[in-house]
Coordinates of C-alpha atoms in Angstrom, one line a residue:
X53 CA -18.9 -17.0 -21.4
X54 CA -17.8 -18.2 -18.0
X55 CA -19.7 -16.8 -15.2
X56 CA -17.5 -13.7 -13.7
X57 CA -16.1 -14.7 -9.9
X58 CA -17.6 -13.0 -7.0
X59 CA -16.5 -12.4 -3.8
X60 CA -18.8 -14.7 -1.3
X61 CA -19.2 -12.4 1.5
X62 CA -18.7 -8.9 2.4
X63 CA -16.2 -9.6 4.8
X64 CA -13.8 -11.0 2.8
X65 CA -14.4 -8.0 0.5
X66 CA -13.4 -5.7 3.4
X67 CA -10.7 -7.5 4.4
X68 CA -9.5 -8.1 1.0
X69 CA -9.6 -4.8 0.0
X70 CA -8.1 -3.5 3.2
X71 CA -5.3 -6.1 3.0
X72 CA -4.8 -4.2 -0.4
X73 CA -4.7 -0.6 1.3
X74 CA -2.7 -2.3 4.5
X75 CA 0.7 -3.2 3.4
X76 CA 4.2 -1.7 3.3
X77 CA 2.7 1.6 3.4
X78 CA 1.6 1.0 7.1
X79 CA 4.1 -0.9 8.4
X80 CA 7.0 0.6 6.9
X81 CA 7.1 4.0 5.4
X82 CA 4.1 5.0 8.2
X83 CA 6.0 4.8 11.3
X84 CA 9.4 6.3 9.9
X85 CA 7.2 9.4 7.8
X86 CA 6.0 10.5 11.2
X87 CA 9.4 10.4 12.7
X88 CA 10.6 12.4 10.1
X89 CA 7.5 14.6 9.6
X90 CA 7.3 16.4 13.4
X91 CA 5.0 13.6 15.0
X92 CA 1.6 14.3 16.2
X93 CA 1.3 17.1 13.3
X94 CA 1.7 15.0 10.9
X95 CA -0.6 12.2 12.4
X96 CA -3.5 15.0 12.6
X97 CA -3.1 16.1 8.9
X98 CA -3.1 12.8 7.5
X99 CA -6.9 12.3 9.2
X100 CA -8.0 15.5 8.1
X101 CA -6.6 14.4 4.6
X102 CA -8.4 11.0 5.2
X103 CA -11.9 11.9 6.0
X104 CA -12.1 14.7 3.2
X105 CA -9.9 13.4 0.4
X106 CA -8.9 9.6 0.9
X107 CA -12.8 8.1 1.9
X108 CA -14.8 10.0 -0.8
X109 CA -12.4 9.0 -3.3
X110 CA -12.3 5.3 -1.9
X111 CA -16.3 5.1 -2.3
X112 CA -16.0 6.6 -6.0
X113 CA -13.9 3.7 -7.1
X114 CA -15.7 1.0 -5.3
X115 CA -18.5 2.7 -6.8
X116 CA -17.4 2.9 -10.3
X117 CA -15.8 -0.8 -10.5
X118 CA -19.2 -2.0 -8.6
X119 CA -21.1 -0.2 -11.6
X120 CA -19.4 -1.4 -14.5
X121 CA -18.5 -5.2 -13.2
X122 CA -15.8 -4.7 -15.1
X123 CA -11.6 -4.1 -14.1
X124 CA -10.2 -0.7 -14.1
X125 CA -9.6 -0.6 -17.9
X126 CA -12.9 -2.2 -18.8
X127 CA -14.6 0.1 -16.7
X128 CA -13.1 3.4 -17.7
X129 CA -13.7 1.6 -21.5
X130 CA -17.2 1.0 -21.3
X131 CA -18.7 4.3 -20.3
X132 CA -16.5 6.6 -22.3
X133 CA -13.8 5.1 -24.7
X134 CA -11.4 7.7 -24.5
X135 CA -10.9 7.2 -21.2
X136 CA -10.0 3.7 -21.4
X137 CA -6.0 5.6 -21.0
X138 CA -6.9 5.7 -17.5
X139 CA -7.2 2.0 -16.9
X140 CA -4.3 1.3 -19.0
X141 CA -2.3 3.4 -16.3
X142 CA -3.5 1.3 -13.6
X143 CA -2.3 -2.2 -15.3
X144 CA 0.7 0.0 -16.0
X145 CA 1.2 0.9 -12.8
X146 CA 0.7 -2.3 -11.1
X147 CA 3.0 -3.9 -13.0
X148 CA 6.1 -1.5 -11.7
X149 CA 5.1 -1.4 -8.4
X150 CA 5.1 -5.0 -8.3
X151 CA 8.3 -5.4 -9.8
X152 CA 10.2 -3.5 -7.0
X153 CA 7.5 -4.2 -4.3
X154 CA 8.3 -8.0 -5.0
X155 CA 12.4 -7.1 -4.5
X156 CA 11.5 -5.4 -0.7
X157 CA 9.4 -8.4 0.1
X158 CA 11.9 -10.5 -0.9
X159 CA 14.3 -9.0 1.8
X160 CA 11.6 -9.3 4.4
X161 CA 11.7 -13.1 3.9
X162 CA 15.4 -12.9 3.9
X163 CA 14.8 -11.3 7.4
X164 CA 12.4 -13.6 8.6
X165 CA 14.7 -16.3 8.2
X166 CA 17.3 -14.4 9.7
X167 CA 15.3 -13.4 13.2
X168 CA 14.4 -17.2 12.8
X169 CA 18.7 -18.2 12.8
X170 CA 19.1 -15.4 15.7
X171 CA 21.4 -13.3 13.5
X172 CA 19.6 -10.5 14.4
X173 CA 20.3 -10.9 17.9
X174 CA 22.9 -7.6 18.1
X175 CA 21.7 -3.8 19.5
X176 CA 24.4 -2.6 17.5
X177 CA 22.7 -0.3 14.3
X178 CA 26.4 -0.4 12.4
X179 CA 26.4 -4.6 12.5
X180 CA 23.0 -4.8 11.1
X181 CA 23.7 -1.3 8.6
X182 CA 26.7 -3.5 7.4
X183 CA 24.0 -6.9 7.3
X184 CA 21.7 -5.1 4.9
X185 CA 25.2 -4.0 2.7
X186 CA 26.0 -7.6 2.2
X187 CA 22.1 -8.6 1.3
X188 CA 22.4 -5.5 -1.4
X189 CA 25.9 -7.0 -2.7
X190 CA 24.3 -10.8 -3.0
X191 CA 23.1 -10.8 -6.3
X192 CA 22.2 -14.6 -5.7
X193 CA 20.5 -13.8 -2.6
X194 CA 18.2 -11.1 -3.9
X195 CA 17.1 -12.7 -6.9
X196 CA 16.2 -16.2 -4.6
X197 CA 13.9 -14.5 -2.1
X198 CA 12.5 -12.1 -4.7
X199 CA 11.5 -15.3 -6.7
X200 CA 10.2 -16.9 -3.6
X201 CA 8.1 -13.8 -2.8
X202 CA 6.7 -13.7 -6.5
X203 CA 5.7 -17.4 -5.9
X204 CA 4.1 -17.5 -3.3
X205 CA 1.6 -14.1 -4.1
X206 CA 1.2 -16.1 -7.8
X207 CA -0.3 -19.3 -6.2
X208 CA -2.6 -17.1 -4.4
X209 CA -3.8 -15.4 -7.0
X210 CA -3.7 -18.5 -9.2
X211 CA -6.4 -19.9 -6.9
X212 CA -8.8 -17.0 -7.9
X213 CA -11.2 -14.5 -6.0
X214 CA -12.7 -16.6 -3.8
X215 CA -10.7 -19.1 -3.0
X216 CA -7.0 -17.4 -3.7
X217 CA -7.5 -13.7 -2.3
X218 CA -10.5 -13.7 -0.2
X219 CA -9.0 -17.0 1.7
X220 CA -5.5 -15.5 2.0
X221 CA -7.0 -12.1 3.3
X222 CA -9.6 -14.5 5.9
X223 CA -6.5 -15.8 7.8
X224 CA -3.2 -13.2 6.7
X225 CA -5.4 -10.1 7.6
X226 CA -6.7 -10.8 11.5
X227 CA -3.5 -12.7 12.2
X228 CA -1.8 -9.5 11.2
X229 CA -4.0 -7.3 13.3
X230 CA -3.0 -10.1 16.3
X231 CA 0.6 -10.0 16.0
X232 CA 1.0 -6.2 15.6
X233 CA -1.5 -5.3 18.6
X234 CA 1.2 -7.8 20.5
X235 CA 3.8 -5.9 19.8
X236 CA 1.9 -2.4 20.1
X237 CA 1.4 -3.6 24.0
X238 CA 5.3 -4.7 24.3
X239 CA 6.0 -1.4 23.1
X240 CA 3.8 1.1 25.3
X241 CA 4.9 -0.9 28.0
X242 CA 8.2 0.1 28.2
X243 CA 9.6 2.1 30.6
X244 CA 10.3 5.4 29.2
X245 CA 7.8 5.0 26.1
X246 CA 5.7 8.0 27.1
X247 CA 7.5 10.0 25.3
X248 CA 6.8 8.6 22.2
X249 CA 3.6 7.7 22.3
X250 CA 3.3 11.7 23.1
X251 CA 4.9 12.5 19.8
X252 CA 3.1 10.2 18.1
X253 CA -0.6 11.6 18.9
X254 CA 0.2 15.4 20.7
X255 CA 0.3 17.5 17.7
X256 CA 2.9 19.9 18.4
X257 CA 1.5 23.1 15.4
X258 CA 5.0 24.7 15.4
X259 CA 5.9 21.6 12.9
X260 CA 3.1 22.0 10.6
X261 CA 4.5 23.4 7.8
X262 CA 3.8 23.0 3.7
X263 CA 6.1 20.1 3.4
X264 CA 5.0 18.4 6.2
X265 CA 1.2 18.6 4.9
X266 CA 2.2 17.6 1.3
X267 CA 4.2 14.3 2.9
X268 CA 0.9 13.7 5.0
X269 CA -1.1 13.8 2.0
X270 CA 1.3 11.8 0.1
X271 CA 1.0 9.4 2.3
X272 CA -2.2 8.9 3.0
X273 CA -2.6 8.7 -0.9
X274 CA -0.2 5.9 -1.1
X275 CA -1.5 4.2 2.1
X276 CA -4.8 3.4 0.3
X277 CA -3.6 2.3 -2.7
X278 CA -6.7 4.0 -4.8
X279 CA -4.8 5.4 -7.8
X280 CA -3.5 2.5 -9.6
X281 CA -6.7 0.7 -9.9
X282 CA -7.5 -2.0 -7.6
X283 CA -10.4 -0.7 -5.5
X284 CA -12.0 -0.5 -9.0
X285 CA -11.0 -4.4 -9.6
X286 CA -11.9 -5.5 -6.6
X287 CA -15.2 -3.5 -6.9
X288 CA -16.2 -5.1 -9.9
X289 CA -16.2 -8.4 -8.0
X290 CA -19.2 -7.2 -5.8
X291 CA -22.3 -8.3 -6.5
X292 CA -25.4 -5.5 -6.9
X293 CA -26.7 -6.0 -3.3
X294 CA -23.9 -5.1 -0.7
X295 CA -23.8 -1.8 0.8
X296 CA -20.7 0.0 -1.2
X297 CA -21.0 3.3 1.3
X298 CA -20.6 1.7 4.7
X299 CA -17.5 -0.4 3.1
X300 CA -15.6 2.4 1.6
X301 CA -15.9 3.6 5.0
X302 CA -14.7 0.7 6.9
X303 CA -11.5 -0.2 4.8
X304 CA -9.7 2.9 5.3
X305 CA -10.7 3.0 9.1
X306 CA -9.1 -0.6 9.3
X307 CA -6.1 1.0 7.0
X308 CA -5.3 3.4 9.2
X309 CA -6.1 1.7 12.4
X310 CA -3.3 -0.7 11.2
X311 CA -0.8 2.5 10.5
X312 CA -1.3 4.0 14.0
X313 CA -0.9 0.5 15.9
X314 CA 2.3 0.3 13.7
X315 CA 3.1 3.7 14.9
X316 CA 2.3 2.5 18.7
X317 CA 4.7 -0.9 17.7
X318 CA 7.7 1.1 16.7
X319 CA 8.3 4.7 17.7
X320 CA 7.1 4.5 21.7
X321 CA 10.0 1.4 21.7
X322 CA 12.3 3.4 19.9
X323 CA 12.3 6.4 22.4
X324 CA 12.2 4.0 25.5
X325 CA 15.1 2.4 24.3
X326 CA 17.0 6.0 22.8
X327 CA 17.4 5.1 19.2
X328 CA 16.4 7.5 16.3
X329 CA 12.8 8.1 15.2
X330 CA 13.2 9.7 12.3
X331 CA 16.2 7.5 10.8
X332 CA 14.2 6.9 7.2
X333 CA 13.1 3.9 5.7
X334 CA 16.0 2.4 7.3
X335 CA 13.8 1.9 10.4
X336 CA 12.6 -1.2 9.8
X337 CA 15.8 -3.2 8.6
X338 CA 18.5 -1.5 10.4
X339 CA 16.8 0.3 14.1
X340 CA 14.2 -2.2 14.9
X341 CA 15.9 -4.9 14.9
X342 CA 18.3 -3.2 17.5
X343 CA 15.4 -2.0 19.4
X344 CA 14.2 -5.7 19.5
X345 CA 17.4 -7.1 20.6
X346 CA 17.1 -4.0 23.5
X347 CA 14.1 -5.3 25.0
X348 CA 13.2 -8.4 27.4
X349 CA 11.6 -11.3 24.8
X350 CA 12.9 -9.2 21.9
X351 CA 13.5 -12.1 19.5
X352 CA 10.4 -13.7 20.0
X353 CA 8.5 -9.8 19.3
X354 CA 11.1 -9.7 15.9
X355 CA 10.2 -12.9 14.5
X356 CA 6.6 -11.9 15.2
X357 CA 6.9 -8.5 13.7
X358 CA 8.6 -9.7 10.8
X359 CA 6.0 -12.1 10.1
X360 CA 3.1 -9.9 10.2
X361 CA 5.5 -7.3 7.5
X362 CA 5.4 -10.4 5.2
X363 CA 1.7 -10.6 5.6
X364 CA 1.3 -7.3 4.9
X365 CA 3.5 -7.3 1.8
X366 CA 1.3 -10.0 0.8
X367 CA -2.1 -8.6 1.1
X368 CA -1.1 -5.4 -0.9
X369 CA 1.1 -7.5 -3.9
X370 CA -1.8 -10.2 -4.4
X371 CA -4.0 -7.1 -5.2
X372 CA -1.2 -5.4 -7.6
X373 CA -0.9 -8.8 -9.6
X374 CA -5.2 -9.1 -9.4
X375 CA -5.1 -5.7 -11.3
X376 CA -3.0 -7.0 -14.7
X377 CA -4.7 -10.3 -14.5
X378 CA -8.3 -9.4 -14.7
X379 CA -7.2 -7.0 -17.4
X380 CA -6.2 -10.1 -19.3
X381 CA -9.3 -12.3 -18.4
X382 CA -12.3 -9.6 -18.4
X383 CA -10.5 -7.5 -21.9
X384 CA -8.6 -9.8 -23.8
X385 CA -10.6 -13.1 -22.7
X386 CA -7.7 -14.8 -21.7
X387 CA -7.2 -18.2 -19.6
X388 CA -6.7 -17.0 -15.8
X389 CA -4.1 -19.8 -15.0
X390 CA -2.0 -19.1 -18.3
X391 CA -2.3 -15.3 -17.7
X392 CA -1.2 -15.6 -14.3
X393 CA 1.8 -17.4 -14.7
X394 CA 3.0 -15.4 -17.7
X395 CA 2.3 -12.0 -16.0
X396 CA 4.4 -13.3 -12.6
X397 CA 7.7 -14.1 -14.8
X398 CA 7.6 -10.9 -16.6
X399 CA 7.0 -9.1 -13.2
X400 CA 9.6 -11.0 -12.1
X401 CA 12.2 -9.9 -15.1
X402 CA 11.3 -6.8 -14.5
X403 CA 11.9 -7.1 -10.7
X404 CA 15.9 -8.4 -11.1
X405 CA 17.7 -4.9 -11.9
X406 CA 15.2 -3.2 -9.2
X407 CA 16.9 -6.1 -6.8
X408 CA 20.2 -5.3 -7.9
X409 CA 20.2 -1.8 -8.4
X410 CA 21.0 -1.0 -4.5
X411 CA 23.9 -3.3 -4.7
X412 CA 25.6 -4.7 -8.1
X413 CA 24.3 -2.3 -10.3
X414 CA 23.9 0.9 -7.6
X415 CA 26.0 2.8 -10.5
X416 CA 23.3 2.0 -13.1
X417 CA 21.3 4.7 -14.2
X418 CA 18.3 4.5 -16.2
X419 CA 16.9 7.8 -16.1
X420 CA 19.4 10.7 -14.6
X421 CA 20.4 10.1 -11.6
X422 CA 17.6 7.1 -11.3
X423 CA 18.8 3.6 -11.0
X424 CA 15.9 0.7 -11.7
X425 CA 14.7 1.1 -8.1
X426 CA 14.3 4.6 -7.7
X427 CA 12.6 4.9 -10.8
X428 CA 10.3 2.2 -10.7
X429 CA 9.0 3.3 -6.9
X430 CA 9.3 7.2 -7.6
X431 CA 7.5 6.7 -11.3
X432 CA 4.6 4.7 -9.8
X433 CA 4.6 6.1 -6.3
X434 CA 5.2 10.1 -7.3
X435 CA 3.6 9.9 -11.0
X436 CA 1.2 7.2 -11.7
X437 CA -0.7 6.8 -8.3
X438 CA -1.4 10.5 -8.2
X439 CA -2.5 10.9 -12.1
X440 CA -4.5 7.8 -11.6
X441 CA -6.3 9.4 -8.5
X442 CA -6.7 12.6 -10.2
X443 CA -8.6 11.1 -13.3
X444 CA -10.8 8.8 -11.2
X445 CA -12.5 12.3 -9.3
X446 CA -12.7 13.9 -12.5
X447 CA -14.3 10.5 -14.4
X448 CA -16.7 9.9 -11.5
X449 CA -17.3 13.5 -10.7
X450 CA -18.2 14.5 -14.3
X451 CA -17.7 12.0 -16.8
X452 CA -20.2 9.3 -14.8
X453 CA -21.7 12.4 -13.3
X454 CA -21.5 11.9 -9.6
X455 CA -25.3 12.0 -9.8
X456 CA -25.0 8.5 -11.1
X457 CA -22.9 7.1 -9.3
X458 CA -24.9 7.7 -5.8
X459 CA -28.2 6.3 -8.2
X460 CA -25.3 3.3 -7.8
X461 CA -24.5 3.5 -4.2
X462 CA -28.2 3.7 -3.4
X463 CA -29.1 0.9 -5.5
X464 CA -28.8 -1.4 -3.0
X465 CA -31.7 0.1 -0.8
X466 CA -29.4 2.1 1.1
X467 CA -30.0 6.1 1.7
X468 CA -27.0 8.3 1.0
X469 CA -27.9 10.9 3.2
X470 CA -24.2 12.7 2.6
X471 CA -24.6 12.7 -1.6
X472 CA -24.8 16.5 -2.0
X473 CA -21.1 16.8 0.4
X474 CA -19.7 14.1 -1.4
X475 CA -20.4 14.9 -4.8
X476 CA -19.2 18.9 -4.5
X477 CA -16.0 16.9 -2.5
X478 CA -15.3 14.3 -5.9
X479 CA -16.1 17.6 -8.3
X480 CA -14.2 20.3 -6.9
X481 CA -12.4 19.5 -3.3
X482 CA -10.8 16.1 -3.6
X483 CA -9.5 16.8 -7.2
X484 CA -7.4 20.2 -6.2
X485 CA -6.0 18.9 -3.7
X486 CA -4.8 15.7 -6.1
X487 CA -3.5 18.7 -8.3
X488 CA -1.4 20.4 -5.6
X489 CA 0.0 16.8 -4.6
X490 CA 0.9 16.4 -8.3
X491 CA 2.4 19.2 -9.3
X492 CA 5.0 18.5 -6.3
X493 CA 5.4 15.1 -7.2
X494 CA 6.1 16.1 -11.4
X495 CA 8.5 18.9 -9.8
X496 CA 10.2 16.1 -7.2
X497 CA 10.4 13.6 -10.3
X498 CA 11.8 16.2 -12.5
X499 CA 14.9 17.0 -9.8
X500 CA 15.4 13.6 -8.9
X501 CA 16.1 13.0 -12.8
X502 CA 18.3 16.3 -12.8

């Protein structure tokens, strides 16, 4: 059997794995969640969330696909077989989110080259509104740059673990953190930015209410990107001596480091120049381009922030498409190259009515009142992330017994000096709060169906 690959240091691990947890999540959905979510509040919430639910369950699937050197479905598979359901969600899941993760990457690059031409160049929200109406009616359009995005994450990945994702993280992941600090700077520096970098990180408790704390936790939850598999996968590719407790610490510092600078890129520039913070995912394609085209150099920032958002897409979707294929290889012992290209064209099939389904097909219903894109992003995002989370506590915390998984964290002559708190967290405290998450996202599905 051929020798399984390895990542060849720890920092590429890290910044692997954190280009997994950095991506949309951050630059995108981040910024405009706070606006909508009361600010500071919400900021203060999601850390609290962060330190007691997101890093223990981060260093239980490091831990577990470490262990097992084996991808999410092998792993669940070969300590208990009936849980072998659990990886099969994660391949599952992958697949979905790629499909219409691929489609908003693709309008990124269609962006990109945009801010490149200077069409972007107007402070008027309607023009650009109207710009993102014509992208959604241009079938031909869609498909192109959802193709192009597809490619370009397949020929990483096609290149393997250590010289297809670890290489691509090495340069995408510190140029990202470059670009967005550069913009972070042009944007507190703004006259009249105070204000927002005052909502951003004074939490005012008036706005802390239920909703705001399940959206924090929601987030935080999808930031990380730990239900659907790929901490487990990229675990697996460890080797027995690296010190799995300090990383599983470090990648979701870096994760959320990257959401608040993203935060400090957009909203402070968004009240200095008197546009909306809490406009929606809209934000990024429709206010920040105005805001851009508001400021001194604001083509030059643009095309920089849109370039780092492509980076960003691509460090999370190489990880999604790493999840099916190592499923393939490790499972059914199939070739990596062969795998790889067949899993990218049925990603991509699956992709074309999420691309259309905001445009052509907007009166397409799958499921209810679901078109392809809302049910692909609200099935993996609301359902399969959160039951994929859910099952990891409960398989590490009493399946593995947590017992043995820190026999696994200490195995590399480390001291786990925190094993008692972290165990009665992945037993009792991190799963509960999982639950509450879930049952609001089945009861959100359910009414978005209805």
């Amino acid at each position: 059997m051929k020798k399984r690959d390895q990542w060849s240091s720890k920092v590429g691990f890290i910044l692997a794995a954190a280009g997994s947890a950095v991506g949309l999540g951050n630059i995108w959905k981040f910024p405009y969640t706070v606006g909508m979510n009361g600010g500071g509040a919400f900021v203060l919430l999601y850390f609290i969330f962060l330190i007691f639910v997101g890093t223990p369950l981060m260093l239980a699937a490091i831990t577990l696909g470490r262990k097992t050197q084996l991808s999410v479905f092998g792993a669940y598979k070969s300590i208990d077989h009936r849980w072998s359901f659990v990886g099969a969600l994660g391949v599952i899941c992958g697949f979905f989110i790629l499909a219409f993760y691929s489609t908003v990457g693709g309008w990124i690059l269609y962006y990109f080259k945009n801010t490149l031409l200077g069409t972007l160049k107007t402070t008027d929200p309607n023009i650009l509104g109207e710009m993102f109406t014509q992208l959604m009616n241009s079938p031909k359009k869609l498909i192109l740059y959802q193709f192009i995005f597809l490619f370009i994450t397949m020929i990483i990945v096609l290149k393997g673990i250590t010289n297809g994702i670890e290489k691509a993280s090495k340069i995408m992941m510190p140029a990202l953190f470059i670009m967005l600090i550069m913009i972070a700077i042009r944007s507190v520096t703004l006259k009249g930015s105070v204000d927002g970098i005052r909502f951003l990180f004074v939490p005012d408790f008036s706005k802390i209410t239920m909703d705001v704390a399940m959206n924090a936790l929601g987030q935080m939850f999808f930031s990380l990107s730990i239900g659907m598999g790929v901490m487990v996968t990229y675990g697996s590719y460890l080797n027995k001596k690296e010190n799995i407790l300090n990383t599983a610490i470090i990648i979701p510092v870096i994760d959320t480091a990257v959401a608040l600078i993203a935060g400090l890129a957009t909203i402070p520039a968004v009240f200095a120049l008197n546009f909306e913070v809490g406009e929606g995912p809209s934000l990024m394609f429709v206010t920040l381009p105005a805001v851009f085209a508001s400021m001194p150099m604001g083509s030059f920032f643009c095309i920089v922030f849109f370039l780092l958002v492509i980076f960003a897409a691509l460090t999370s979707s190489i990880s999604m498409l790493e999840i099916a294929i190592s499923y393939f290889v490790d499972v059914k012992q199939n070739n990596r190259t062969v795998s790889t290209i067949i899993i990218s064209i049925i990603i991509f099939i699956l992709g074309i009515p999420a691309s259309l389904s905001l445009g052509t097909w907007e009166n397409v219903n799958l499921i209810g009142r679901l078109n392809f894109f809302d049910l692909y992003d609200k099935l993996t995002s609301n359902i399969l992330l959160t039951t994929g989370g859910f099952f990891l506590c409960i398989f590490v915390g009493w399946v593995l017994k947590a017992d043995e998984a820190v026999k696994e964290i200490e195995s590399s002559n480390v001291t786990f000096k925190l094993a008692k708190v972290w165990s009665f967290l992945i037993k009792y405290i991190v799963p509960i709060a999982i639950f509450i998450v879930l049952i609001n996202s089945y009861k959100d599905f359910i009414l978005s169906i209805f």
